Short mmCIF file of C-alpha atoms in Angstrom, two decimals:
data_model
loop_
_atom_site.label_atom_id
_atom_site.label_comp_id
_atom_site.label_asym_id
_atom_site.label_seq_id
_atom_site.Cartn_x
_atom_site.Cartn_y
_atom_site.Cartn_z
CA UNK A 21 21.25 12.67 32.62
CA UNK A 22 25.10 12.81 32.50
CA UNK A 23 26.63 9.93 34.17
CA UNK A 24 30.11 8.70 34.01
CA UNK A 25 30.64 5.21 35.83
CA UNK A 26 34.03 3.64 37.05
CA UNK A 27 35.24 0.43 37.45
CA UNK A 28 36.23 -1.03 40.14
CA UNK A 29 38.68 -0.67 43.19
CA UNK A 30 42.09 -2.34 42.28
CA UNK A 31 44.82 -3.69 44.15
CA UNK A 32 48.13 -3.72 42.60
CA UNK A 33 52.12 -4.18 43.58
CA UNK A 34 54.90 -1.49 43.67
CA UNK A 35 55.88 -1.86 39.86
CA UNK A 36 52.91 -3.12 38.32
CA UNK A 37 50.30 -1.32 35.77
CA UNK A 38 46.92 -0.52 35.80
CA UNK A 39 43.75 0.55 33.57
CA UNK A 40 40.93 2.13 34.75
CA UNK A 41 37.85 2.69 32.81
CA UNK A 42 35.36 5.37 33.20
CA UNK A 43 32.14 4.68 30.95
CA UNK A 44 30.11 8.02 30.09
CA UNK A 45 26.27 8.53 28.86
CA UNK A 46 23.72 10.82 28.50
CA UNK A 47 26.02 13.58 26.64
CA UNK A 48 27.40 13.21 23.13
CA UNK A 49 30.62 11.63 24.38
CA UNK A 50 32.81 12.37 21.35
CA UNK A 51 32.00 16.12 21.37
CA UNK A 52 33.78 16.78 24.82
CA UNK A 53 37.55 16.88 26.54
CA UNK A 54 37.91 14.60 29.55
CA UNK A 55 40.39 14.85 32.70
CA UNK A 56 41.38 12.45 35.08
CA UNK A 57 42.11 13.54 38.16
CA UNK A 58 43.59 11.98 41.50
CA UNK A 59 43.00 12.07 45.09
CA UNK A 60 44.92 10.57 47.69
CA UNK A 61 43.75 9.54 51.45
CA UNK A 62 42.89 12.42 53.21
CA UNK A 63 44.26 14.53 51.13
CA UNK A 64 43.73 17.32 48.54
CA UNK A 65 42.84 16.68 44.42
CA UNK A 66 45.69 16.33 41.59
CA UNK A 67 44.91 17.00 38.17
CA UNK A 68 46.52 14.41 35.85
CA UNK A 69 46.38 14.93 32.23
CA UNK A 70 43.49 15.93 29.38
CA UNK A 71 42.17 14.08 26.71
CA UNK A 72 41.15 15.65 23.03
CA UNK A 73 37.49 15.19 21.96
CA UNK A 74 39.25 13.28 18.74
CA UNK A 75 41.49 10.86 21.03
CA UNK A 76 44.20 12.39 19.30
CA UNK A 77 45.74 14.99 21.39
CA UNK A 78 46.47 14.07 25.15
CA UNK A 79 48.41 16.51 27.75
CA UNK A 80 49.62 15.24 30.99
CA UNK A 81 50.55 17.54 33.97
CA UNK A 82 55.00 16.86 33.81
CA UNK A 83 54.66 14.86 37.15
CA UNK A 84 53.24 11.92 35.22
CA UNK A 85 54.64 12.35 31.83
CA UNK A 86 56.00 9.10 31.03
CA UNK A 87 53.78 6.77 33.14
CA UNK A 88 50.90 7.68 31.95
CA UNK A 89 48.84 7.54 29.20
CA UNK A 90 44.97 8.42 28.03
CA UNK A 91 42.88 6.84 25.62
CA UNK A 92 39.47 6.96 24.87
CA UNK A 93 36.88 4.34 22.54
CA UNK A 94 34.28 7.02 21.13
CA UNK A 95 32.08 3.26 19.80
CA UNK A 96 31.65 2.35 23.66
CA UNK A 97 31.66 6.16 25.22
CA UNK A 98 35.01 5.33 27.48
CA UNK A 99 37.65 7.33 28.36
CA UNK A 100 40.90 4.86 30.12
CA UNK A 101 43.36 5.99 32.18
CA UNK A 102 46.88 3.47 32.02
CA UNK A 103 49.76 4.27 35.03
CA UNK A 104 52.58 2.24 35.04
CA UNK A 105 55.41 1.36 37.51
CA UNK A 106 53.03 1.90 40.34
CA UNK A 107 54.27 3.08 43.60
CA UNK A 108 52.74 3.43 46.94
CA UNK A 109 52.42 6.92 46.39
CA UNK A 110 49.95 6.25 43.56
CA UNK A 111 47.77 5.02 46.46
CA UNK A 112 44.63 7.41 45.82
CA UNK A 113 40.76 7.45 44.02
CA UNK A 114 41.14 8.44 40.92
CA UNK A 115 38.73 10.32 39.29
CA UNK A 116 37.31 10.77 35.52
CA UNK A 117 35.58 14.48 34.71
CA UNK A 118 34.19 16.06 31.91
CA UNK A 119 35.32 19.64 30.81
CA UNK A 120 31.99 21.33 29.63
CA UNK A 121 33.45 23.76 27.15
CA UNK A 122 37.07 22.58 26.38
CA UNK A 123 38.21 25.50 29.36
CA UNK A 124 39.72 23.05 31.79
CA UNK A 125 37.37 23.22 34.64
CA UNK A 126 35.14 19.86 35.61
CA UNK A 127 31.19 19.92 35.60
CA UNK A 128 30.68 16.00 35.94
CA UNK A 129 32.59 13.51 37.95
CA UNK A 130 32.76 10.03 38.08
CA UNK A 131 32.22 8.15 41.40
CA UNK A 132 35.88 7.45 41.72
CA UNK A 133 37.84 4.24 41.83
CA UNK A 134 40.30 3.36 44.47
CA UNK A 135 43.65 2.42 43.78
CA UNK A 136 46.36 0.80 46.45
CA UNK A 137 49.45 0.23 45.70
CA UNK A 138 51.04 -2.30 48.38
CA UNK A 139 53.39 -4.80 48.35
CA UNK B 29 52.94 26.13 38.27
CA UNK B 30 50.29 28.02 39.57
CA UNK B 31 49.83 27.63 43.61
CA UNK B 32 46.40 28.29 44.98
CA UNK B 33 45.92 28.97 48.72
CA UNK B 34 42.80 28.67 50.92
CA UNK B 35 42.61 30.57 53.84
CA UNK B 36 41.39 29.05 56.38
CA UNK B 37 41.83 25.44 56.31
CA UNK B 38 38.60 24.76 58.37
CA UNK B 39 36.05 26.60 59.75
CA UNK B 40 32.76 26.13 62.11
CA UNK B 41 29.72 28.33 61.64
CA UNK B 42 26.06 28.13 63.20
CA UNK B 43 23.38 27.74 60.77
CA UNK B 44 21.58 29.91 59.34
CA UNK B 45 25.01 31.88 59.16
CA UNK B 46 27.32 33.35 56.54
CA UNK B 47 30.62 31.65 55.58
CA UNK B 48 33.79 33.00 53.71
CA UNK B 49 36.30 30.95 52.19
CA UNK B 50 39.10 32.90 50.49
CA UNK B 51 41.61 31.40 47.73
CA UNK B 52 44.70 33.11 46.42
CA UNK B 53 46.67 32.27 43.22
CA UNK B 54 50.32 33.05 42.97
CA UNK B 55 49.88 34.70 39.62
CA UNK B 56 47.12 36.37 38.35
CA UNK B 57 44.54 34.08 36.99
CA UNK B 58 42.69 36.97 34.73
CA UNK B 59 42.73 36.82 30.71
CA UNK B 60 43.41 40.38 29.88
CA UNK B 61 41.89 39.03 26.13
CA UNK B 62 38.38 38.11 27.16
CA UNK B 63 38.75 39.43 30.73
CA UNK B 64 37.31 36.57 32.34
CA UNK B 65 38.69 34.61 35.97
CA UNK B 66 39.41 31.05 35.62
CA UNK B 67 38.74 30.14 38.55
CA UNK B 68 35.88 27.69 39.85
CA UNK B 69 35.02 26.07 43.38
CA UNK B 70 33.89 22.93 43.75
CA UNK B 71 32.22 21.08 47.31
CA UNK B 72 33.15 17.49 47.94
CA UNK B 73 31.31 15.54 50.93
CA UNK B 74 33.18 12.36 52.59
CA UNK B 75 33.11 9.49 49.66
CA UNK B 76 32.17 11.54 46.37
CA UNK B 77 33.03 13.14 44.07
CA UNK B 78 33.83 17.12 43.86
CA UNK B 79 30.67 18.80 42.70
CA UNK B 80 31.30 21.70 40.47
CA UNK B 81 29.30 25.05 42.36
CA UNK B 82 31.04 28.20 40.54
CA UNK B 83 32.93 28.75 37.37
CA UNK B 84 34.41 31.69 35.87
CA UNK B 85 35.07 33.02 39.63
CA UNK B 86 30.92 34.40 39.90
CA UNK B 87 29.24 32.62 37.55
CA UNK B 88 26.97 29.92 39.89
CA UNK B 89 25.76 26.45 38.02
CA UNK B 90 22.25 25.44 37.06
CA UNK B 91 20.96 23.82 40.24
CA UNK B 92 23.57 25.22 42.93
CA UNK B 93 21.67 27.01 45.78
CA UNK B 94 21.49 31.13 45.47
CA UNK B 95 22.78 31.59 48.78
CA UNK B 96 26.25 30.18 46.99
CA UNK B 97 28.19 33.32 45.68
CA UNK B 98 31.78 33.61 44.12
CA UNK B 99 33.57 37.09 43.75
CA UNK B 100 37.21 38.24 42.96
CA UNK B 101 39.20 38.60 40.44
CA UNK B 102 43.15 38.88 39.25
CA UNK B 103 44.24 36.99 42.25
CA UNK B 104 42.11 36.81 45.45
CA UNK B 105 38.86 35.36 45.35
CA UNK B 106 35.87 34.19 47.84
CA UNK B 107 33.26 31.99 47.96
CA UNK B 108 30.46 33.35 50.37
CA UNK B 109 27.83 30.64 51.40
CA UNK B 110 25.62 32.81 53.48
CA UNK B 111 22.42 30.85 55.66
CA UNK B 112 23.98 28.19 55.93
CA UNK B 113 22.40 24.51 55.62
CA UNK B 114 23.05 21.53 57.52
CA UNK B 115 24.02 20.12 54.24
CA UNK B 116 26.83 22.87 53.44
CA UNK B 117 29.25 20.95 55.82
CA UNK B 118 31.98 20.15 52.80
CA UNK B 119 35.53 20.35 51.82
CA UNK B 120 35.56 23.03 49.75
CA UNK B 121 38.37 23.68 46.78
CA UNK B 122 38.86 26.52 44.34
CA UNK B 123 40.73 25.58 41.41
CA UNK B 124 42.78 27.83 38.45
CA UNK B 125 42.00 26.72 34.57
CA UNK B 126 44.24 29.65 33.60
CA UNK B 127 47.63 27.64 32.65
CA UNK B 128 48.15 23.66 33.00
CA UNK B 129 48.90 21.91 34.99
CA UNK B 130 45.38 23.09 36.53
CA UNK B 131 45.44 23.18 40.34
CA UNK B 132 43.25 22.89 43.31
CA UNK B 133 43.75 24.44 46.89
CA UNK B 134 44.53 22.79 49.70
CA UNK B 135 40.63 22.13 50.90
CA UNK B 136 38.64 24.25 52.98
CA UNK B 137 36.53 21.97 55.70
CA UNK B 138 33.16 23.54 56.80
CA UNK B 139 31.80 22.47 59.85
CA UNK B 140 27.87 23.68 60.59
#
């Protein structure tokens, strides 16, 4: 079965990076687009930015261009998420999601992984 | 960028009764070239993730319930959840895959 699994909560300071990992199996991992996408305390979900099948292309939504950047490993079947110059408004689970068809919608999730930003 | 707008923002029905959760895009979200929604709705309990229920505004996924239904198009949509479960209580989002940056709606909360 499709599973894509985190890692684990961080804690970072205002001005610090991070990495976050999202490991997938059970699907041909280098055949489909992946998304990250945010979601902060209580509050609603943020798409952040795409990832091509080949690793090559990438496409961020303009709020994040410039801190943020998405890789993926097609040998280990994970997909990373970097964000630098953290701020406490990056305070949020972040998730990892497959695109089924390359259309931009999300038909597996991973668990999410928390990240606070506090000084 | 496209907004999306649920109306309302919570709701509390009985079981075994019908829900309606509306969503509104500020643009159409309707590709006159295949003429085809992109819109889906997802339902997200406390502490996981978003599940993925309805994509392409109507069309339900393998495994979601039959009393789930999505209808619409252009710009105003609904997802009906009619005898409702104990296990329906969710946040519910719609979300547009029409033009990037893709975005959600505020949340719907369903209280049974």
């Amino acid at each position: 079965q499709v599973q894509l699994v985190q890692s684990g909560a961080e804690v970072k300071k205002p001005g610090a990076s991070v990495r976050l990992s999202c490991k997938a199996s059970g699907f041909t991992f280098r055949n489909y687009y992946m998304h990250w996408v945010r979601q902060a305390p209580g509050q609603g979900l943020e798409w952040m930015g795409i990832i091509y099948p080949s690793g090559e292309t990438t496409s961020y939504a303009r709020k994040f261009q410039g801190r943020v950047t998405m890789t993926r490993d097609t040998a280990t079947s994970t997909v990373y998420l970097q964000l630098t110059r953290l701020r406490a408004e990056d305070t949020a689970v972040y998730f990892c999601a497959r695109d089924p068809s390359g259309e931009d919608y999300f038909d597996h999730w991973g668990q999410g992984t928390l990240l606070t930003v506090s000084s | 960028d496209i907004v999306m707008t649920q109306s309302p923002d919570s709701l509390t029905v009985s079981l075994g009764e019908r829900a309606t959760i509306n969503c509104k895009s500020s643009q159409s979200i309707l590709y006159s070239s295949d003429n085809k929604n992109y819109l889906a709705w997802y339902k997200q309990k406390p502490g996981q993730p978003p599940k993925l229920l309805v994509s392409w505004a109507s069309i339900r996924e393998s495994g979601v319930p039959d009393r789930f239904s999505g209808s619409g198009s252009g710009s105003d949509f609904t997802l009906t959840i009619s005898s409702l479960q104990a296990e329906d209580s969710a946040v519910y989002y719609c979300q547009q895959y029409y033009a990037s940056p893709y975005t959600f709606g505020q949340g719907t909360s369903l209280e049974i």
